[in-house]
Amino acid sequence: MYKISLIFTLLTTSAFLKAQVPSFELQPMPEQYQEVKPTVLFQAGNRYIWIGTEQGLFRFDGLDYQPFLMPDSICNNKVTAIGEIGDRLWVGYEDGRVFFQAKAKFQLWQIEEGLPNAPITGFGQGANELIWVATYGEGLYYHNGRHLYNINTDDGLPGDDIYTIHVDPEGDAWVGTDGGLSRCKVRAEQKQITTIGKAEGMPDEIVRAVIPAGQAGLFWVGTHSGGLALCNAAKGEVSIPFEYWPYAPINAMVSYQNQELWIGTDGDGLLRYTFRDSLLTHLRNPSFENGRILDLLKDAEGNLWNIQQFRGISKANRKFEQVLQKLPDIQAVLESRDGALWVGCQSGLFRYDFSAHQFEKILPENTLSLYESPGGQLYAGTFGQGLYILTSDTRQPLHLTAKDGLSNGSILDITGSGSTIWLATLGGVNSFQEAPFGERPVITPRFDEQSALGTNFTYTVFPDSHGRIWFGTDGEGLSVLEDGKLHNYNTIDSIDIQAVYSITEDKQGHIWFSTAREGVFEYDGVRFRHLTLREGIRDLAITSLITAPDGNIVIVHPSGVDLLDPLTRHIIYYDEGIGVKGLEPNLNAVAAGSGRSVWLGMENRVLRYTALEEPLSIHPQTLITNVSVFLEPVDYPLVSTFNHNQNNLVFEFTGLWYTDPKAVRYRYKLDGFDLDWISTRDQQAIYSNLPPGAYTFKVVSTENDAYSDEPVVAYAFTIHPPYWQRWWFILLALAGLFLLLVSWIRQRDRRQQRIARLEKEKVQSQFEALKSQINPHFLFNSFNTLAAIIEESPGEAVQYVDKLSDFYRSILQYREQAVINLSEELSLVRDYGYLLKYRYGENLEMEYKVPDADRYAVVPFALQLLVENAVKHNVISSTRKLRILIEIKRRKIIVANNVQPKFTKESSTSFGLESLRQRYEMLGAPPLVVVSDDHLFRVELPLLDATADLQKNGFSTWMF
């Protein structure tokens, strides 16, 4: 046991430096929630991070915490599990309650069988939309969409206390209990449970954590006292990386693909197990070393989160780590093949001592550059002291100076091409063929200001994959040695590049180089391209470039470290979020390391960048979080149409970028309204009084001040115009106007026809009236009467002639009118009656009961015609008197006479009554009424309103 313990201690100790320490940054809760104790971490599909606490559920966007507290009457708000099933977030509580997120709110899961009465420990989605729910005390539940079923010890589950659950791609649930790791599945409504426990090789039966190990059927298993195990479920085998486990129980684990496993313990803080060298490292940090880790999370960007019992939530960027011990004025770094770290400083050359956990000084000289050849020899370039050649296990370096052919004793950069070693010095460029260690190499003639290089001051030398040698100079820009010829580039696209500090090559074979003041350039073999500030580069004073194993280019400058994707030219910024602030990096203090890493030397610290193998998010996740109409939220994913008076919209959005949330910037545009994008740091856009139309609100977020390749999130909506501006209303209105026009034209035609008929009838009436009045019998009778009067009473003869002339004058006066006043018609009738009275004497009686005659109107000659018809068709004698009554009743003028027909009837034109009927009909008046029996003949004529402009309009307002 002592031997195993000793070996384990040596392994974990020696791994300390190589693992290094990420910089964990606290994510404090708001002041009002300082007493809240977080217990669970979870990142949803939309990249929001959800935090379960003993006081409720919170959502974190990197800057602000938003609480989602359930009613106390329903739930105790102690969150014990968070999961995502489909596109819904599920939350489990200590009292067994389960809530799911519906839209922006949470609803209690209500099922017929009722919810568990034990703490919820996990969720998962099985096959055929099965929902798995793990509990601590009641085993495992599953819901098939209709009913809730339970799997417990009665069904073969080794324990009802479930610590953890993982659902595999087949939809089966793997649960850790006090009896081992159990696979639970449902097939044809039959429960099937198989368990891998201590009998199958598990180091401990109490399984507290399980996560997939990268391959189907492989799981990392964390136990209570037996430590870590790798379970091959397909073969039913368990392998144990460490037989001896001196640390506390495992509470949580996260894995980085093909690289490492992070382990949170119940009292010993954080551990890291690296796959490449099978080493376990105890995180050397006072805050974590003896702490209780409640949960771990790897987010979509690769950041590592943890909850420590007393410190709360912390986050670290897993890509960057730093050596805890600091050295002053770091100028060069190198990881040798044996895994040792070499650092060149002004105070000398240092090597890290694994056993002592500190740097050991190897050379006292000011070291500017480091290189290890394929043959394993180490080269250290100094400031003014020439070149040292040594090996990682020797203390007897070989020292080369100007006596050995060096053009200058200050060596700024060292590199190699095959067996050729290249030196960039303050006196030009030297090269030589590597000699066996201990033998002095022969240094060849130099490139300097006397040669085609044009300068002695050379910052860097870089051999590329095409056999070319590139030189970065001070004053003469970039030079390249190709096919024995030297070409210089000191002006590119009218830009004077002068000093070139660093050179690298991407996986496409393109050359990238940095300049003193103009930033970064790319050469694709044909042309140069300048990477500008607009494309996201944030500092033009680049000190170092190096291509990482993932193909990205690491850019080092005083503002921080940037990561450039040479294909998309997307740049990610790293500074405060990785624990580097106020950098003062030296030139070319970078080097490739083992395990997909790159070493970066800063002023007084060493960083290591690790190119993670798994796909990670490189853009902020842009989300539209709310759409409000007049400050009232709407269900914007489903609602996309608004009325014309719903035109005051507010859009709220966020860009989730946990690597550095403070760096996120936004721009938005409302297509159909804005002419260009609007840049902002706010998370809100307000549009008031939008006119009707179709719009698309677009928003994009960026972490690098460049928007060209960032994903755009859009929300299309329509504001309908008011109904009177809509096409269907306009169409209906036009159709209605057309119908009204057609109706008006038709009415006008009918009116014109009616008027024409009325005029015709009127003319015919006039003609008949004149004809009847100038009838020879009438004239003969009138003249006979006049002659008799002249003989008997000349004075009355004059009066008779006056009445006769008035009668005929009235006929001539009224014949052009459509209607006349009733008083005028009565005057005409009285004149006519006066003439008849001279003829018939007392045998004809005419009575008038017509009050307010000026209020009414009738068609011309209507009453005269009716009186004439009565005289024409009835006997008038002393024994049979004819009585004619004209009166107003019920808004009608009535002409009535007693019936005493003649024995010999006079000829009739059949014009009288029919003419009156047609004339009233054409005027649109009610029809006249004729009542006739053996004793009485009565005609009822409708009365017109005398105030109407009857002659002009051709219609009347009738009084009935």
CSV table of C-alpha atoms in Angstrom, one decimal, residues 498-828:
chain,number,residue,atom,x,y,z
A,498,GLN,CA,9.0,49.0,-41.9
A,499,ALA,CA,9.3,46.7,-38.8
A,500,VAL,CA,8.1,43.1,-38.9
A,501,TYR,CA,8.0,41.5,-35.4
A,502,SER,CA,6.6,38.0,-35.9
A,503,ILE,CA,5.8,35.5,-38.7
A,504,THR,CA,3.7,32.3,-38.8
A,505,GLU,CA,2.0,30.0,-41.3
A,506,ASP,CA,-1.5,28.7,-41.2
A,507,LYS,CA,-2.7,25.3,-42.4
A,508,GLN,CA,-3.5,26.6,-45.9
A,509,GLY,CA,0.1,27.6,-46.3
A,510,HIS,CA,-0.6,31.3,-46.1
A,511,ILE,CA,2.0,33.5,-44.4
A,512,TRP,CA,0.9,35.9,-41.6
A,513,PHE,CA,3.1,38.5,-40.1
A,514,SER,CA,2.8,41.3,-37.6
A,515,THR,CA,4.2,44.8,-37.9
A,516,ALA,CA,5.2,47.5,-35.4
A,517,ARG,CA,2.3,49.9,-36.2
A,518,GLU,CA,0.1,48.5,-39.0
A,519,GLY,CA,-1.2,45.3,-37.4
A,520,VAL,CA,-1.4,42.0,-39.2
A,521,PHE,CA,-0.9,41.1,-42.9
A,522,GLU,CA,-1.6,37.8,-44.8
A,523,TYR,CA,0.2,36.6,-47.9
A,524,ASP,CA,-1.5,33.8,-49.8
A,525,GLY,CA,1.4,33.3,-52.3
A,526,VAL,CA,0.0,35.8,-54.8
A,527,ARG,CA,-1.1,38.9,-53.0
A,528,PHE,CA,-1.0,40.5,-49.6
A,529,ARG,CA,-4.1,41.4,-47.5
A,530,HIS,CA,-4.2,43.7,-44.6
A,531,LEU,CA,-6.3,42.7,-41.5
A,532,THR,CA,-7.9,46.0,-40.5
A,533,LEU,CA,-9.5,47.4,-37.3
A,534,ARG,CA,-12.8,47.1,-39.0
A,535,GLU,CA,-12.3,43.3,-39.3
A,536,GLY,CA,-12.0,43.1,-35.5
A,537,ILE,CA,-8.3,43.4,-34.8
A,538,ARG,CA,-8.1,45.6,-31.7
A,539,ASP,CA,-4.4,46.5,-31.3
A,540,LEU,CA,-2.0,47.3,-34.1
A,541,ALA,CA,1.1,46.8,-31.9
A,542,ILE,CA,1.3,43.0,-32.3
A,543,THR,CA,4.3,41.4,-30.5
A,544,SER,CA,3.8,37.8,-31.4
A,545,LEU,CA,2.0,35.4,-33.8
A,546,ILE,CA,1.9,31.6,-33.5
A,547,THR,CA,-0.4,29.0,-35.2
A,548,ALA,CA,-2.1,26.7,-32.7
A,549,PRO,CA,-2.7,23.0,-33.3
A,550,ASP,CA,-6.4,23.7,-34.1
A,551,GLY,CA,-5.3,26.0,-37.0
A,552,ASN,CA,-6.2,29.2,-35.2
A,553,ILE,CA,-3.6,32.0,-35.0
A,554,VAL,CA,-2.8,33.3,-31.5
A,555,ILE,CA,-2.2,37.0,-31.5
A,556,VAL,CA,-0.4,38.6,-28.5
A,557,HIS,CA,-0.4,42.3,-27.9
A,558,PRO,CA,-0.5,44.7,-24.9
A,559,SER,CA,-4.3,44.7,-24.8
A,560,GLY,CA,-4.5,40.9,-24.3
A,561,VAL,CA,-4.6,37.7,-26.4
A,562,ASP,CA,-6.7,37.2,-29.5
A,563,LEU,CA,-7.6,34.1,-31.4
A,564,LEU,CA,-8.0,34.5,-35.2
A,565,ASP,CA,-9.6,31.9,-37.4
A,566,PRO,CA,-7.7,32.4,-40.7
A,567,LEU,CA,-10.5,30.9,-42.7
A,568,THR,CA,-13.4,33.1,-41.5
A,569,ARG,CA,-11.2,35.8,-40.0
A,570,HIS,CA,-13.3,35.7,-36.9
A,571,ILE,CA,-11.4,37.0,-33.9
A,572,ILE,CA,-12.1,36.3,-30.2
A,573,TYR,CA,-10.7,38.5,-27.5
A,574,TYR,CA,-9.2,37.3,-24.3
A,575,ASP,CA,-8.0,39.6,-21.5
A,576,GLU,CA,-9.6,40.0,-18.0
A,577,GLY,CA,-11.7,36.9,-18.4
A,578,ILE,CA,-8.6,34.7,-18.5
A,579,GLY,CA,-6.7,36.6,-15.8
A,580,VAL,CA,-4.5,38.6,-18.0
A,581,LYS,CA,-4.9,42.4,-17.6
A,582,GLY,CA,-2.3,45.1,-18.5
A,583,LEU,CA,0.0,42.7,-20.4
A,584,GLU,CA,3.5,43.9,-21.4
A,585,PRO,CA,4.5,41.0,-23.6
A,586,ASN,CA,8.0,40.8,-25.2
A,587,LEU,CA,8.6,40.0,-28.8
A,588,ASN,CA,8.1,36.4,-29.9
A,589,ALA,CA,7.9,35.0,-26.4
A,590,VAL,CA,5.7,32.1,-27.8
A,591,ALA,CA,6.3,28.5,-28.5
A,592,ALA,CA,4.4,25.3,-29.5
A,593,GLY,CA,3.9,22.8,-26.6
A,594,SER,CA,2.7,19.3,-26.2
A,595,GLY,CA,-1.0,18.2,-25.9
A,596,ARG,CA,-2.4,20.7,-28.4
A,597,SER,CA,-0.9,23.6,-26.4
A,598,VAL,CA,0.9,26.9,-27.1
A,599,TRP,CA,3.0,28.7,-24.5
A,600,LEU,CA,2.8,32.4,-24.1
A,601,GLY,CA,5.4,34.4,-22.2
A,602,MET,CA,4.1,37.6,-20.7
A,603,GLU,CA,6.1,40.2,-18.6
A,604,ASN,CA,6.1,38.1,-15.4
A,605,ARG,CA,3.9,35.1,-16.1
A,606,VAL,CA,3.6,32.1,-18.4
A,607,LEU,CA,0.3,31.2,-20.0
A,608,ARG,CA,-0.6,28.1,-21.8
A,609,TYR,CA,-3.3,28.1,-24.5
A,610,THR,CA,-4.9,24.7,-25.2
A,611,ALA,CA,-6.7,24.1,-28.4
A,612,LEU,CA,-9.7,22.1,-27.3
A,613,GLU,CA,-10.7,19.3,-29.7
A,614,GLU,CA,-14.5,19.6,-29.3
A,615,PRO,CA,-16.7,22.0,-31.3
A,616,LEU,CA,-17.3,25.1,-29.3
A,617,SER,CA,-19.3,28.3,-29.8
A,618,ILE,CA,-17.2,31.1,-31.1
A,619,HIS,CA,-20.0,33.7,-31.4
A,620,PRO,CA,-22.2,35.2,-28.8
A,621,GLN,CA,-25.7,33.6,-28.7
A,622,THR,CA,-28.0,36.4,-29.7
A,623,LEU,CA,-31.5,36.2,-28.4
A,624,ILE,CA,-34.6,38.4,-28.6
A,625,THR,CA,-35.8,38.2,-25.0
A,626,ASN,CA,-38.9,40.3,-25.2
A,627,VAL,CA,-41.2,42.2,-27.5
A,628,SER,CA,-43.6,44.7,-26.0
A,629,VAL,CA,-46.4,46.7,-27.6
A,630,PHE,CA,-47.1,49.8,-25.5
A,631,LEU,CA,-45.1,48.2,-22.7
A,632,GLU,CA,-47.3,45.1,-22.7
A,633,PRO,CA,-45.3,41.9,-23.5
A,634,VAL,CA,-46.5,39.8,-26.4
A,635,ASP,CA,-45.8,36.2,-27.3
A,636,TYR,CA,-43.5,37.3,-30.1
A,637,PRO,CA,-42.6,33.8,-31.4
A,638,LEU,CA,-46.2,33.2,-32.2
A,639,VAL,CA,-47.7,36.7,-32.6
A,640,SER,CA,-46.4,38.5,-35.7
A,641,THR,CA,-49.3,40.7,-36.8
A,642,PHE,CA,-50.5,43.9,-35.1
A,643,ASN,CA,-53.3,46.4,-35.6
A,644,HIS,CA,-52.6,49.9,-36.8
A,645,ASN,CA,-52.9,51.3,-33.3
A,646,GLN,CA,-50.4,48.7,-31.9
A,647,ASN,CA,-47.5,50.5,-33.4
A,648,ASN,CA,-45.3,51.4,-30.4
A,649,LEU,CA,-42.9,48.4,-30.1
A,650,VAL,CA,-40.0,47.8,-27.8
A,651,PHE,CA,-37.5,45.0,-28.5
A,652,GLU,CA,-35.2,43.6,-25.8
A,653,PHE,CA,-32.3,41.4,-26.7
A,654,THR,CA,-29.1,39.9,-25.3
A,655,GLY,CA,-25.9,38.4,-26.5
A,656,LEU,CA,-24.8,35.5,-24.3
A,657,TRP,CA,-21.0,35.4,-24.2
A,658,TYR,CA,-19.8,34.0,-20.9
A,659,THR,CA,-16.1,34.2,-21.9
A,660,ASP,CA,-16.3,38.0,-21.5
A,661,PRO,CA,-19.9,39.2,-21.2
A,662,LYS,CA,-18.7,42.9,-20.7
A,663,ALA,CA,-17.2,42.8,-24.2
A,664,VAL,CA,-20.5,42.2,-26.0
A,665,ARG,CA,-21.7,44.9,-28.3
A,666,TYR,CA,-24.9,45.1,-30.4
A,667,ARG,CA,-26.3,46.5,-33.6
A,668,TYR,CA,-29.8,46.3,-34.8
A,669,LYS,CA,-31.9,47.3,-37.8
A,670,LEU,CA,-35.6,47.4,-38.6
A,671,ASP,CA,-35.9,46.5,-42.2
A,672,GLY,CA,-38.6,48.6,-43.8
A,673,PHE,CA,-37.9,51.5,-41.5
A,674,ASP,CA,-34.1,52.0,-40.7
A,675,LEU,CA,-31.8,52.9,-43.5
A,676,ASP,CA,-28.7,51.4,-41.8
A,677,TRP,CA,-27.6,49.4,-38.8
A,678,ILE,CA,-27.6,51.1,-35.4
A,679,SER,CA,-24.8,50.2,-33.0
A,680,THR,CA,-25.3,50.2,-29.3
A,681,ARG,CA,-24.3,48.8,-25.9
A,682,ASP,CA,-27.8,48.8,-24.7
A,683,GLN,CA,-30.1,45.8,-24.9
A,684,GLN,CA,-33.2,47.6,-26.0
A,685,ALA,CA,-34.5,49.2,-29.2
A,686,ILE,CA,-37.6,51.4,-29.2
A,687,TYR,CA,-39.8,52.2,-32.2
A,688,SER,CA,-42.8,54.4,-31.7
A,689,ASN,CA,-45.6,55.3,-34.0
A,690,LEU,CA,-44.6,52.9,-36.8
A,691,PRO,CA,-46.6,53.3,-39.9
A,692,PRO,CA,-48.4,50.3,-41.3
A,693,GLY,CA,-46.2,47.9,-43.2
A,694,ALA,CA,-44.1,44.7,-43.2
A,695,TYR,CA,-41.0,44.8,-41.0
A,696,THR,CA,-38.2,42.6,-39.9
A,697,PHE,CA,-36.3,43.4,-36.8
A,698,LYS,CA,-32.7,42.2,-37.0
A,699,VAL,CA,-30.1,42.2,-34.2
A,700,VAL,CA,-26.6,40.9,-34.0
A,701,SER,CA,-24.1,40.8,-31.1
A,702,THR,CA,-20.4,40.6,-31.3
A,703,GLU,CA,-17.5,40.2,-28.8
A,704,ASN,CA,-14.9,41.6,-31.1
A,705,ASP,CA,-16.3,44.8,-32.6
A,706,ALA,CA,-16.7,43.1,-36.0
A,707,TYR,CA,-20.2,42.1,-37.2
A,708,SER,CA,-19.5,40.7,-40.6
A,709,ASP,CA,-19.6,37.0,-39.7
A,710,GLU,CA,-21.8,37.1,-36.6
A,711,PRO,CA,-25.2,35.3,-36.8
A,712,VAL,CA,-28.2,37.6,-37.3
A,713,VAL,CA,-31.4,37.0,-35.3
A,714,ALA,CA,-34.6,38.2,-37.0
A,715,TYR,CA,-38.2,38.7,-36.1
A,716,ALA,CA,-40.6,39.5,-38.9
A,717,PHE,CA,-43.9,41.2,-38.2
A,718,THR,CA,-46.6,43.2,-39.8
A,719,ILE,CA,-48.6,46.2,-38.7
A,720,HIS,CA,-51.9,46.2,-40.5
A,721,PRO,CA,-53.2,49.5,-41.8
A,722,PRO,CA,-56.7,50.6,-40.5
A,723,TYR,CA,-59.5,48.8,-42.2
A,724,TRP,CA,-60.3,51.9,-44.3
A,725,GLN,CA,-56.8,51.6,-45.8
A,726,ARG,CA,-56.8,47.9,-46.5
A,727,TRP,CA,-57.1,46.6,-50.0
A,728,TRP,CA,-60.4,44.7,-49.4
A,729,PHE,CA,-62.0,47.8,-47.9
A,730,ILE,CA,-60.8,50.0,-50.7
A,731,LEU,CA,-62.0,47.4,-53.2
A,732,LEU,CA,-65.4,47.2,-51.5
A,733,ALA,CA,-65.6,51.0,-51.3
A,734,LEU,CA,-64.8,51.3,-55.0
A,735,ALA,CA,-67.3,48.6,-55.8
A,736,GLY,CA,-69.9,50.4,-53.6
A,737,LEU,CA,-69.2,53.7,-55.3
A,738,PHE,CA,-69.4,51.9,-58.7
A,739,LEU,CA,-72.8,50.4,-57.7
A,740,LEU,CA,-73.9,53.8,-56.3
A,741,LEU,CA,-72.9,55.5,-59.6
A,742,VAL,CA,-74.6,52.8,-61.6
A,743,SER,CA,-77.7,53.2,-59.4
A,744,TRP,CA,-77.6,57.0,-59.6
A,745,ILE,CA,-77.3,56.8,-63.4
A,746,ARG,CA,-80.2,54.4,-63.6
A,747,GLN,CA,-82.3,56.5,-61.3
A,748,ARG,CA,-81.4,59.5,-63.3
A,749,ASP,CA,-82.4,57.7,-66.5
A,750,ARG,CA,-85.6,56.6,-64.9
A,751,ARG,CA,-86.2,60.1,-63.6
A,752,GLN,CA,-85.5,61.6,-67.0
A,753,GLN,CA,-87.8,59.1,-68.6
A,754,ARG,CA,-90.4,59.8,-65.9
A,755,ILE,CA,-90.0,63.5,-66.5
A,756,ALA,CA,-90.2,63.0,-70.2
A,757,ARG,CA,-93.4,60.9,-69.8
A,758,LEU,CA,-94.7,63.6,-67.3
A,759,GLU,CA,-94.0,66.3,-69.9
A,760,LYS,CA,-95.7,64.2,-72.5
A,761,GLU,CA,-98.7,63.6,-70.2
A,762,LYS,CA,-98.7,67.2,-69.3
A,763,VAL,CA,-98.7,68.4,-72.9
A,764,GLN,CA,-101.4,65.8,-73.7
A,765,SER,CA,-103.3,67.0,-70.6
A,766,GLN,CA,-103.0,70.6,-71.7
A,767,PHE,CA,-104.0,69.6,-75.1
A,768,GLU,CA,-107.1,67.7,-73.8
A,769,ALA,CA,-107.9,70.5,-71.4
A,770,LEU,CA,-107.7,73.1,-74.1
A,771,LYS,CA,-109.5,70.8,-76.5
A,772,SER,CA,-112.2,70.2,-73.9
A,773,GLN,CA,-112.4,73.9,-73.1
A,774,ILE,CA,-112.6,74.9,-76.7
A,775,ASN,CA,-115.0,72.1,-77.4
A,776,PRO,CA,-117.7,73.6,-79.7
A,777,HIS,CA,-120.4,72.5,-77.4
A,778,PHE,CA,-118.6,74.2,-74.5
A,779,LEU,CA,-118.0,77.4,-76.5
A,780,PHE,CA,-121.5,77.3,-77.9
A,781,ASN,CA,-123.0,76.9,-74.5
A,782,SER,CA,-120.7,79.5,-73.1
A,783,PHE,CA,-121.6,82.0,-75.8
A,784,ASN,CA,-125.4,81.2,-75.5
A,785,THR,CA,-125.1,81.8,-71.8
A,786,LEU,CA,-123.2,85.0,-72.5
A,787,ALA,CA,-125.8,86.2,-75.0
A,788,ALA,CA,-128.6,85.6,-72.6
A,789,ILE,CA,-126.8,87.5,-69.9
A,790,ILE,CA,-126.1,90.4,-72.2
A,791,GLU,CA,-129.8,90.7,-72.9
A,792,GLU,CA,-130.9,90.3,-69.3
A,793,SER,CA,-128.0,91.9,-67.4
A,794,PRO,CA,-125.1,93.5,-69.3
A,795,GLY,CA,-123.2,94.1,-66.1
A,796,GLU,CA,-123.0,90.4,-65.3
A,797,ALA,CA,-122.1,89.7,-68.9
A,798,VAL,CA,-118.9,91.6,-68.3
A,799,GLN,CA,-118.2,89.6,-65.2
A,800,TYR,CA,-118.9,86.4,-67.1
A,801,VAL,CA,-116.4,87.3,-69.8
A,802,ASP,CA,-113.8,88.1,-67.1
A,803,LYS,CA,-114.2,84.7,-65.5
A,804,LEU,CA,-114.1,83.0,-68.8
A,805,SER,CA,-110.9,84.8,-69.8
A,806,ASP,CA,-109.3,84.1,-66.3
A,807,PHE,CA,-110.1,80.4,-66.8
A,808,TYR,CA,-108.3,80.2,-70.1
A,809,ARG,CA,-105.5,82.4,-68.9
A,810,SER,CA,-104.9,79.9,-66.0
A,811,ILE,CA,-104.8,77.0,-68.5
A,812,LEU,CA,-102.1,78.8,-70.5
A,813,GLN,CA,-100.2,79.7,-67.3
A,814,TYR,CA,-100.1,76.3,-65.5
A,815,ARG,CA,-99.7,74.0,-68.5
A,816,GLU,CA,-95.8,74.2,-68.3
A,817,GLN,CA,-95.7,73.3,-64.6
A,818,ALA,CA,-95.4,69.8,-63.0
A,819,VAL,CA,-97.3,70.8,-59.9
A,820,ILE,CA,-99.1,73.9,-58.7
A,821,ASN,CA,-100.3,75.2,-55.4
A,822,LEU,CA,-103.6,73.9,-54.2
A,823,SER,CA,-104.9,77.4,-53.8
A,824,GLU,CA,-104.1,78.1,-57.5
A,825,GLU,CA,-105.9,74.9,-58.5
A,826,LEU,CA,-108.9,75.9,-56.4
A,827,SER,CA,-109.0,79.4,-58.0
A,828,LEU,CA,-109.0,77.7,-61.5
